[in-house]
Short mmCIF file of C-alpha atoms and ligand atoms in Angstrom, two decimals:
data_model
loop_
_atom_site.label_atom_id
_atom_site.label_comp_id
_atom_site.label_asym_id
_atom_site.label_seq_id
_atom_site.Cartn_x
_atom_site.Cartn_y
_atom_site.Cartn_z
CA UNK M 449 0.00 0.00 0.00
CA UNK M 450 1.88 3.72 -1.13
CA UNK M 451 2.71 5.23 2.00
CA UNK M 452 0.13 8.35 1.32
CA UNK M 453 -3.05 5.99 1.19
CA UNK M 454 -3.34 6.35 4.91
CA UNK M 455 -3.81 10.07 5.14
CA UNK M 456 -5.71 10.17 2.12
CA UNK M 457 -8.23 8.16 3.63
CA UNK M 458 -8.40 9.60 7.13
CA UNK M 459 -8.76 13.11 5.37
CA UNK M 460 -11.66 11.51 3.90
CA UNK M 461 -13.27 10.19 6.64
CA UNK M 462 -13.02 14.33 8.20
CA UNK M 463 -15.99 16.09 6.98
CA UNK M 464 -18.77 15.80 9.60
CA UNK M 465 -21.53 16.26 6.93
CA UNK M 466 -24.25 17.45 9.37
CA UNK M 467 -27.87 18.32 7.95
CA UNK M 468 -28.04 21.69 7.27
CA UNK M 469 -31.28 23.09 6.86
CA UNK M 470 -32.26 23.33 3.07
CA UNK M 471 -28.91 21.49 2.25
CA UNK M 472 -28.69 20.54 -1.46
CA UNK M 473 -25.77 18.46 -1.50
CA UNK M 474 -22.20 18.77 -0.25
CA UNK M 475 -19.14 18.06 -1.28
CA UNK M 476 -16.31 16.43 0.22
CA UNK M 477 -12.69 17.08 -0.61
CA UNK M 478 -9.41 16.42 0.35
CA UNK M 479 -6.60 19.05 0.04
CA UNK M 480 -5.34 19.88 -3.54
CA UNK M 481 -1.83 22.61 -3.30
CA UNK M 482 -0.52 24.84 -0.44
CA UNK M 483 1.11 27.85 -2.05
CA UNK M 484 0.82 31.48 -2.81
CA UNK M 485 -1.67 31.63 -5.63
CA UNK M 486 -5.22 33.92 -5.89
CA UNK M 487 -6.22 33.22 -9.90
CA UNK M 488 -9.11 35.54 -8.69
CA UNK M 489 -7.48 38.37 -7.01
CA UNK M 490 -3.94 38.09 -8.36
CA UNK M 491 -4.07 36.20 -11.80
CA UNK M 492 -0.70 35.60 -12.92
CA UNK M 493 1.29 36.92 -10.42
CA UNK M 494 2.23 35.23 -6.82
CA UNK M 495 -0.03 36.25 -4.04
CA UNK M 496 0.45 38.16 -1.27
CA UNK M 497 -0.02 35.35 1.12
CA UNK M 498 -0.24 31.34 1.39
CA UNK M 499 -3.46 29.14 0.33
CA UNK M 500 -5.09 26.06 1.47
CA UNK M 501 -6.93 25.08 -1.77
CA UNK M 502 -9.28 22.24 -2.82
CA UNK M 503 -10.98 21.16 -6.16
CA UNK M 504 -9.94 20.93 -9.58
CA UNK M 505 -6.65 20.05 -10.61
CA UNK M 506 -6.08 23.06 -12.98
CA UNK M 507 -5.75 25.63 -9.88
CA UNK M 508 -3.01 27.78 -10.59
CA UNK M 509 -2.30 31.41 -11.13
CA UNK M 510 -3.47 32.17 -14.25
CA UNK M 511 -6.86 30.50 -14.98
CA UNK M 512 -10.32 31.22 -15.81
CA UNK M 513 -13.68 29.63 -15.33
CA UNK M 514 -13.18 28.67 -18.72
CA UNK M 515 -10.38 26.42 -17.94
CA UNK M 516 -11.46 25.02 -14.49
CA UNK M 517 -13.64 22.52 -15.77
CA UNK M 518 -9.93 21.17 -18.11
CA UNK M 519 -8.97 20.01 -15.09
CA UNK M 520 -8.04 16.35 -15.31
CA UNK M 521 -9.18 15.12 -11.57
CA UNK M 522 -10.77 16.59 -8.74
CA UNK M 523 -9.90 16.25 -5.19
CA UNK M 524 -14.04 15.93 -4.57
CA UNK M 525 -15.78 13.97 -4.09
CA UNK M 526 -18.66 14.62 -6.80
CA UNK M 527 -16.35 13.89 -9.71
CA UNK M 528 -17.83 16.72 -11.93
CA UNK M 529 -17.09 19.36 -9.35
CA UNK M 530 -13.57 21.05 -11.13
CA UNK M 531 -14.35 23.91 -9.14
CA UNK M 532 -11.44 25.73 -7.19
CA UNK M 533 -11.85 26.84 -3.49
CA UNK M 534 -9.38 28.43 -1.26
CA UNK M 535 -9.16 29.97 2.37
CA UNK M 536 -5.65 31.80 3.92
CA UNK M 537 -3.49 29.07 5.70
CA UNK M 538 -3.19 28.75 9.34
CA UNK M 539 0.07 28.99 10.92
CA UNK M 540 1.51 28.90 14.29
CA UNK M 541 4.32 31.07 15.62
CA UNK M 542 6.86 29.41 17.76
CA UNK M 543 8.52 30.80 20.94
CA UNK M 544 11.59 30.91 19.05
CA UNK M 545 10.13 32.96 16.02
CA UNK M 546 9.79 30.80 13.26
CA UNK M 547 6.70 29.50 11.92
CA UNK M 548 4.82 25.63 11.88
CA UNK M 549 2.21 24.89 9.16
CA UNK M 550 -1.17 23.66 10.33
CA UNK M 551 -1.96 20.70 9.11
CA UNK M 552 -4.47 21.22 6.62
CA UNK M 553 -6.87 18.25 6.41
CA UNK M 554 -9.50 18.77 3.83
CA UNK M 555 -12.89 20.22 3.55
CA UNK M 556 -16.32 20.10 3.20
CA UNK M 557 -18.16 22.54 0.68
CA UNK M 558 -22.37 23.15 0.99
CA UNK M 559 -24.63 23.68 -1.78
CA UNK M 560 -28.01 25.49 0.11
CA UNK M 561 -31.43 26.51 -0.84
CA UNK M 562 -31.20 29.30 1.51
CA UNK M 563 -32.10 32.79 -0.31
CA UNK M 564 -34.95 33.71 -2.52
CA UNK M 565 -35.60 35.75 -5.65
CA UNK M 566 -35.79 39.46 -4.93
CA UNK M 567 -40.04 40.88 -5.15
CA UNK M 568 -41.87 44.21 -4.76
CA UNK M 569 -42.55 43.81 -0.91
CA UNK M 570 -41.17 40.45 0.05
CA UNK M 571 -39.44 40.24 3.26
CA UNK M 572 -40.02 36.94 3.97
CA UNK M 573 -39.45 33.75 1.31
CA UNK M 574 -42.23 32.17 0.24
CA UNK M 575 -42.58 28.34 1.01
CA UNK M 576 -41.19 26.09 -1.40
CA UNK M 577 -39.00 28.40 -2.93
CA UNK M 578 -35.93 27.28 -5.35
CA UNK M 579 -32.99 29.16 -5.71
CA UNK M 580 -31.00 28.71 -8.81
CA UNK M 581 -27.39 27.31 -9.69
CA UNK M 582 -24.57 29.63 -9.96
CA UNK M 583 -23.92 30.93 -13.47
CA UNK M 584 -21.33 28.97 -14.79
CA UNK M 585 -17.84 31.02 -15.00
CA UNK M 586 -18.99 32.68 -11.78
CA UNK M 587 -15.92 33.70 -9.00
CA UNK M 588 -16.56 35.82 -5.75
CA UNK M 589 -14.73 36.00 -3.00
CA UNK M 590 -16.39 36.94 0.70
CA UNK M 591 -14.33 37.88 3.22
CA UNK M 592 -11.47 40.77 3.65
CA UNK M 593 -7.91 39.87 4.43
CA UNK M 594 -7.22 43.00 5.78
CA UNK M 595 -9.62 43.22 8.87
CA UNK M 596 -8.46 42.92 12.39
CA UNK M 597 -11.36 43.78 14.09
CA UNK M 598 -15.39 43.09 14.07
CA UNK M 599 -18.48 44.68 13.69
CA UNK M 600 -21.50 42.72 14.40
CA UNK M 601 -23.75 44.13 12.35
CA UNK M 602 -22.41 43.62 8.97
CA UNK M 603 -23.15 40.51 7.02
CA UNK M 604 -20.07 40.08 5.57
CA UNK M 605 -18.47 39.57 8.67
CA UNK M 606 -20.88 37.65 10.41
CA UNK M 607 -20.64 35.11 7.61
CA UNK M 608 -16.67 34.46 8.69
CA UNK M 609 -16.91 31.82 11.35
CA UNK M 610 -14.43 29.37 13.73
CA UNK M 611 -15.17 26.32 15.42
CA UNK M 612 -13.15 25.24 18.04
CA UNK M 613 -13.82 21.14 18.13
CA UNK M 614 -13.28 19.59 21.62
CA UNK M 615 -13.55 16.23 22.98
CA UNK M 616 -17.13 17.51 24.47
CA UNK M 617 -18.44 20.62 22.57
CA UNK M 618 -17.44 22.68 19.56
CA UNK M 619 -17.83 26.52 20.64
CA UNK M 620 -18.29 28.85 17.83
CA UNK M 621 -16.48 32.18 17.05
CA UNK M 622 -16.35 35.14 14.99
CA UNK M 623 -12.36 35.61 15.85
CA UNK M 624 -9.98 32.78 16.10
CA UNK M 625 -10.84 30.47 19.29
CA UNK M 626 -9.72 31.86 22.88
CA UNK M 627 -8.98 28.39 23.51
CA UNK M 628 -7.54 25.17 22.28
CA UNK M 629 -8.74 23.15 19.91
CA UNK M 630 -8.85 19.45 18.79
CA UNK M 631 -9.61 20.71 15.58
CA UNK M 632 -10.13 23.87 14.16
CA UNK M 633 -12.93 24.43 11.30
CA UNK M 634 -12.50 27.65 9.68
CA UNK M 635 -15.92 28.42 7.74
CA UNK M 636 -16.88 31.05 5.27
CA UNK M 637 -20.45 31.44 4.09
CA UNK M 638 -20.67 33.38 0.79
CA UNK M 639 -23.30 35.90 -0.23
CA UNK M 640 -26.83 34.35 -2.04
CA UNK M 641 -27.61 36.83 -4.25
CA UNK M 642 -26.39 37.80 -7.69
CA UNK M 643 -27.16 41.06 -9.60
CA UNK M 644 -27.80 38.85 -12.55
CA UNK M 645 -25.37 40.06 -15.02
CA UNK M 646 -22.07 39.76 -13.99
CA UNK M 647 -19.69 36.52 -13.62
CA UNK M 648 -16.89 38.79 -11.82
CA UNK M 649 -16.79 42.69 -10.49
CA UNK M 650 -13.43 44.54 -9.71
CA UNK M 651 -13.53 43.85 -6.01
CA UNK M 652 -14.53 40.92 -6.96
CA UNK M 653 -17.84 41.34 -4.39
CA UNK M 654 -20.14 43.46 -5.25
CA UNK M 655 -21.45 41.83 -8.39
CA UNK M 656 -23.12 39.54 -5.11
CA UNK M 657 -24.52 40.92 -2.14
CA UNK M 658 -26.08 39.16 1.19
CA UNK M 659 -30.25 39.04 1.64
CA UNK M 660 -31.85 42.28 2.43
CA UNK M 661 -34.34 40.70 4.52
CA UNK M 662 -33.02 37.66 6.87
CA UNK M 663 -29.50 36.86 7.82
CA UNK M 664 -26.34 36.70 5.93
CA UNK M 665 -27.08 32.85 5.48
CA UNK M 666 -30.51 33.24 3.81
CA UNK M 667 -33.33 35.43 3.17
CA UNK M 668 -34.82 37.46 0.26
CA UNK M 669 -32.48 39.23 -2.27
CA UNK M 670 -32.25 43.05 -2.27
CA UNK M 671 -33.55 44.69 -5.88
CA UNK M 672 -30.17 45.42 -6.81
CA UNK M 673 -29.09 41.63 -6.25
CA UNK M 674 -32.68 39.87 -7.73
CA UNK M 675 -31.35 36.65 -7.87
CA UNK M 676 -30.77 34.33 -5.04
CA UNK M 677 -28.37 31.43 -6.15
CA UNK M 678 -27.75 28.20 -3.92
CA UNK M 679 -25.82 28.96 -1.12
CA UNK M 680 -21.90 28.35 -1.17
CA UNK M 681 -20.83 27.56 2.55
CA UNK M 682 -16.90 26.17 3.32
CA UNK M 683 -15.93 24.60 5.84
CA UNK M 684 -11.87 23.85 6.01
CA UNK M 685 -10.34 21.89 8.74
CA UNK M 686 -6.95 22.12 10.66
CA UNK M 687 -5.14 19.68 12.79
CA UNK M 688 -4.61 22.12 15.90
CA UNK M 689 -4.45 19.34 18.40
CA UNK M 690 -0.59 19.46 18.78
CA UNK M 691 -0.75 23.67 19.94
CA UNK M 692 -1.75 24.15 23.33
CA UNK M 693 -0.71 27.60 23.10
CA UNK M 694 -4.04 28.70 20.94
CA UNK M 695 -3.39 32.12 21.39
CA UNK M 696 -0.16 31.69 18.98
CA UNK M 697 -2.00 30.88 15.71
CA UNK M 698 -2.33 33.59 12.95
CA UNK M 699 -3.21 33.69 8.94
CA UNK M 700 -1.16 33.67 6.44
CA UNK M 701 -1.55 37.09 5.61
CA UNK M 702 -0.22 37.65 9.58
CA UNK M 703 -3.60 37.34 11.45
CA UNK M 704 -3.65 37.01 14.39
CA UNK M 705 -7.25 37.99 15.44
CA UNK M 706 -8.69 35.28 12.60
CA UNK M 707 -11.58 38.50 11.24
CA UNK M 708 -9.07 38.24 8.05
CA UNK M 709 -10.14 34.74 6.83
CA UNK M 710 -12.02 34.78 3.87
CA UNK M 711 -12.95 32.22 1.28
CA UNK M 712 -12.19 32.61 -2.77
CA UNK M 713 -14.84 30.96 -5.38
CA UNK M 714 -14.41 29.85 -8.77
CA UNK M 715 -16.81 27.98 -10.41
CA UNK M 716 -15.43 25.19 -12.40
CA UNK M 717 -18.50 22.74 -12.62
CA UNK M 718 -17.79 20.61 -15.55
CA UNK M 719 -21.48 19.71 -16.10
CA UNK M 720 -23.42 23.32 -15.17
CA UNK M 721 -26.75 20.73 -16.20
CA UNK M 722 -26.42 18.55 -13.55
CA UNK M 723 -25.74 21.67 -11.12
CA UNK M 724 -28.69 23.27 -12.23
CA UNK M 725 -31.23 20.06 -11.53
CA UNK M 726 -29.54 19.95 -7.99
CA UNK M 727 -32.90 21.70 -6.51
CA UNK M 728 -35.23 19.43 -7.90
CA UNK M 729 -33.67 16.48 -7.66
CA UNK M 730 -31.13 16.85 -4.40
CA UNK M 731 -33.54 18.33 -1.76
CA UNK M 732 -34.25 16.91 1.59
CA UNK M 733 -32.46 14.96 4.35
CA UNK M 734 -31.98 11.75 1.84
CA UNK M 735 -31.99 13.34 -1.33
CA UNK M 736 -28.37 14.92 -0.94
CA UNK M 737 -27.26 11.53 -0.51
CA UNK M 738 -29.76 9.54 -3.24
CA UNK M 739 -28.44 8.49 -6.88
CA UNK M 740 -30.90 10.32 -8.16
CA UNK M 741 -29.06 13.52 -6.83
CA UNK M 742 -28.35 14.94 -10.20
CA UNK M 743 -24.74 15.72 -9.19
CA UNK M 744 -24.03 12.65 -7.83
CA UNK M 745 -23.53 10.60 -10.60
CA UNK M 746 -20.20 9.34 -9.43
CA UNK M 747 -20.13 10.03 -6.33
CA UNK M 748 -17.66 7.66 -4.59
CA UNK M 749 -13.60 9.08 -4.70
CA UNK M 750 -12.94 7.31 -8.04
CA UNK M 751 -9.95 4.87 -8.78
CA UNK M 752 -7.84 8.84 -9.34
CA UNK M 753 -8.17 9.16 -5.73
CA UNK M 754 -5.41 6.54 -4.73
CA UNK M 755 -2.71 8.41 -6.61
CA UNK M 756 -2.21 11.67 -4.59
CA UNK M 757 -4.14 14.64 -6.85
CA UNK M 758 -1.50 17.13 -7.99
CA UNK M 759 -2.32 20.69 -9.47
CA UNK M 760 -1.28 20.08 -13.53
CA UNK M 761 0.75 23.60 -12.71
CA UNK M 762 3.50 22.74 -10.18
CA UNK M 763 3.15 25.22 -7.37
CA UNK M 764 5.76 27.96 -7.21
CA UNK M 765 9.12 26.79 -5.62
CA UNK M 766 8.40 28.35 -2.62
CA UNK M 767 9.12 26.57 1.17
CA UNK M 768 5.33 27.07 2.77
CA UNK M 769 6.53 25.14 5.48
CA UNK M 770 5.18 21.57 4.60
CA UNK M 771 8.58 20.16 5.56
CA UNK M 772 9.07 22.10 8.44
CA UNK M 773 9.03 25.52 10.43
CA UNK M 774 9.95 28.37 8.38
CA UNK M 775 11.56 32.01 9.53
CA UNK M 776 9.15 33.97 8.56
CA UNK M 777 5.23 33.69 7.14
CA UNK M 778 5.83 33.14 3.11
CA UNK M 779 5.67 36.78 1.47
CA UNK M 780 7.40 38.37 4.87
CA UNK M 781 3.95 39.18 6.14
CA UNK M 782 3.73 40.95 9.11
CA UNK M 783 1.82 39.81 12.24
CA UNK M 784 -0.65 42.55 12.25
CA UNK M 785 -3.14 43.29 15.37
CA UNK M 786 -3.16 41.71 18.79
CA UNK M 787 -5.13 38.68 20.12
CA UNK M 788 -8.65 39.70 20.42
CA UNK M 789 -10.91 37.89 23.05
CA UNK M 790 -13.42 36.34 21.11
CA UNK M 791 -16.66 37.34 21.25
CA UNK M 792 -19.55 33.94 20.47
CA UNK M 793 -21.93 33.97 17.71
CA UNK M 794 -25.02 32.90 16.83
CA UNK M 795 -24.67 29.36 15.90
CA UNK M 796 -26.16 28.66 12.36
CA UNK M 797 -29.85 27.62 12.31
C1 LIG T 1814 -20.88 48.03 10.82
O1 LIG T 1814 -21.59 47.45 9.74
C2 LIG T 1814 -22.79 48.12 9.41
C3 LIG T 1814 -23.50 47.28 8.35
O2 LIG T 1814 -22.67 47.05 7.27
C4 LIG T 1814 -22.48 49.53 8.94
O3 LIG T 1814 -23.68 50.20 8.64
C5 LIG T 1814 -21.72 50.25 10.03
O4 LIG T 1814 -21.32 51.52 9.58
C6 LIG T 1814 -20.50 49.47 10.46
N1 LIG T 1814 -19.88 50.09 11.60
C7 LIG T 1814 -18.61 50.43 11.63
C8 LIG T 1814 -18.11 51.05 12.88
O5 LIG T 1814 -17.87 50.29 10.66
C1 LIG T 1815 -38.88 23.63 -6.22
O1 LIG T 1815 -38.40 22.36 -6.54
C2 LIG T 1815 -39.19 21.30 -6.03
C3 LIG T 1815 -38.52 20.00 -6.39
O2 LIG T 1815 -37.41 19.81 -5.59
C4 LIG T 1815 -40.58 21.37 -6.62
O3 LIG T 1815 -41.40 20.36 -6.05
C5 LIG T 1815 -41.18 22.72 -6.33
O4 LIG T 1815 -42.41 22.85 -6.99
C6 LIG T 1815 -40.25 23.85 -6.78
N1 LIG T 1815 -40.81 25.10 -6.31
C7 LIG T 1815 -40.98 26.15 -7.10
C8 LIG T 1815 -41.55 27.38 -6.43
O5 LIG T 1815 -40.69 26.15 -8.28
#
C-alpha cells in the first residue's frame, strides 16, 4: 500500500456532513496545493499570502472559469465538481520565532437553498422556494484579508466563522478560538444573491450581495441583487491538536485575530446541467445523498483518488513550510493586530 493511502483516507473520513437546513448536496474534498496563488485576485502573479486550496486540478495562477472545468481530476468527491476553493493558511508562531504549518486536512463545501428571488414587498421567502445554480464562470470571493477587528452588524463579517472542536463541545467564534482546539474548522459562508449580469466585479464582491431581509445565510435578495443562487458555505479543517498555546495561531496574511479569513470561489462545474437540476432532484435529508441527486452521478472518490491529486501547474518553488518551520510567514507578512478575546456567535440555524 503507497505510504500516502493512509492520510488520504483519514482526510476523507473528516468532513462531519451534518444536515443543514435546506442542504442541497455537499461536497467532500481532500486538500489539492498549499502555495501562494489567488487566480481571482492576483491572476498571474504570486499572491500576497499562502493558500489552502481544494478542487480541480487546474488551480493555478493564471486561470479562468473557462479552464477550471480542463482540469483532469478533482480532489471531490462529486467527480464533476472542477471547481477551485481556497481559504488563507493557518500557521503557528513558535517561541523561538519561526513558523509551523497547520496541518491542513481537507474540507467540506455546501450547496443550500437558503435565499430567494428578490419581489416588490417580500421580506419573507415564500414556502417552497428554489434558488437557482450559480452561473457557470462565476468567482466571488467573501471575506477581507485586511480586517483585524469586528463589527457585528455587517453581514459580511458575520458570515466568517471558527469552530473550536473539543472532545465535548465545539464553541463557535467570529475571531480565532480563545482556547484550544482538537480541531479547528474555519468556515466562510458566501453571499446568495447575484445582480444577474455579472460573472466577476473589480472587487470581486459586489457583483453579489447578502439578503436584504433575513440573515447573511438566507433570506430574500435586495432589488439590486434579484437573484438568489444556492448557497456556497466552506468549511476547512486544521489539525490544531498538537498547539496548546491557541493564542499563537495567525493567517497567512499575519492574522492574528482570525476577522481576516475569507474564502475565494471559482466555479469550475464541468457539467453546469447537472448543477442546475440539484434543486429538484437533491432536496431533503436523503436526497443529498440519493443516486438520483443529479450531481451525484459518481459520487464515490474514483480509482484517481489513490494516486495523490497534484495541481497540472507545479506550485511555485516556494518553502510554505510543509517540511518544516519556516523564519518567517511566506511573502514576509507581518503579524498585524493583537489577540482579540473572542466574542460567540449565533450558531447557524
Ligand atoms: C458596521 O456594519 C454596518 C453594516 O454594514 C455599517 O452600517 C456600520 O457603519 C458598520 N460600523 C462600523 C463602525 O464600521
Ligand atoms: C422547487 O423544486 C421542487 C422540487 O425539488 C418542486 O417540487 C417545487 O415545486 C419547486 N418550487 C418552485 C416554487 O418552483
Amino acid at each position: 500500500m503507497p505510504s500516502y493511502l493512509p492520510t488520504l483516507l483519514a482526510a476523507l473520513a473528516l468532513p462531519v456532513v451534518q444536515l443543514v437546513h435546506g442542504q442541497l448536496f455537499t461536497v467532500n474534498c481532500q486538500p489539492l496545493t498549499i502555495q501562494r496563488a489567488d487566480p481571482i485576485i492576483f491572476p498571474g502573479v504570486i499572491s500576497p499570502h499562502v493558500h489552502a486550496v481544494i478542487g480541480g486540478t487546474a488551480f493555478q495562477q493564471t486561470m479562468s472559469t473557462t479552464t477550471a472545468p480542463d482540469a483532469t481530476d478533482t480532489t471531490c468527491d462529486k467527480k464533476l465538481d472542477k471547481s477551485n476553493y481556497w481559504q488563507p493558511q493557518l500557521y503557528h508562531l513558535r517561541n523561538d520565532g519561526w513558523f509551523d504549518l497547520v496541518t491542513f486536512q481537507g474540507s467540506a463545501v455546501y450547496y443550500l437553498n437558503r435565499a430567494c428571488d428578490y419581489a416588490p414587498g417580500l421580506t419573507t421567502c415564500p414556502t417552497n422556494f428554489n434558488s437557482t445554480a450559480p452561473p457557470a464562470g462565476l468567482r466571488m470571493v467573501v471575506g477581507s484579508p485586511t480586517l483585524r477587528t469586528f463589527n457585528a452588524s455587517s453581514f459580511s463579517q458575520l458570515a466568517i466563522q471558527h469552530v473550536c472542536l473539543r472532545e465535548n463541545d465545539s464553541p463557535n467564534f467570529n475571531s480565532l478560538p480563545p482556547m484550544a482546539c482538537l480541531r479547528l474548522r474555519s468556515e466562510t459562508f458566501f453571499p446568495s444573491c447575484w445582480d444577474g449580469v455579472n460573472l466577476d466585479s473589480s472587487d470581486h464582491s459586489s457583483h453579489m450581495a447578502f439578503p436584504a431581509f433575513g440573515d447573511y445565510n438566507g433570506g430574500v435578495c435586495p432589488q439590486s441583487h434579484p437573484v438568489a443562487i444556492y448557497s456556497v458555505f466552506y468549511e476547512f479543517y486544521y489539525d490544531t491538536s498538537p498547539f496548546t498555546d491557541y493564542q499563537n495561531l495567525v493567517y497567512a496574511m499575519g492574522d492574528p485575530t482570525g476577522y481576516g479569513l475569507h474564502g475565494d470561489f471559482l466555479n469550475g462545474w464541468s457539467d453546469q446541467n447537472a448543477l442546475a437540476q440539484a434543486v429538484n432532484t437533491c432536496q431533503g435529508p436523503e436526497g443529498a445523498y440519493a443516486t438520483t441527486c443529479s450531481v451525484n452521478v459518481c459520487p464515490l472518490p474514483s480509482s484517481s483518488s489513490s494516486k495523490p491529486h497534484v495541481p497540472i501547474v507545479p506550485a511555485p518553488a516556494e518553502n510554505v513550510g510543509l517540511t518544516g518551520p519556516i523564519a518567517a510567514l511566506p511573502g514576509n507578512n507581518p503579524i498585524t493586530g493583537t489577540f482579540v478575546k473572542a466574542r460567540s456567535s449565533k450558531f447557524r440555524t
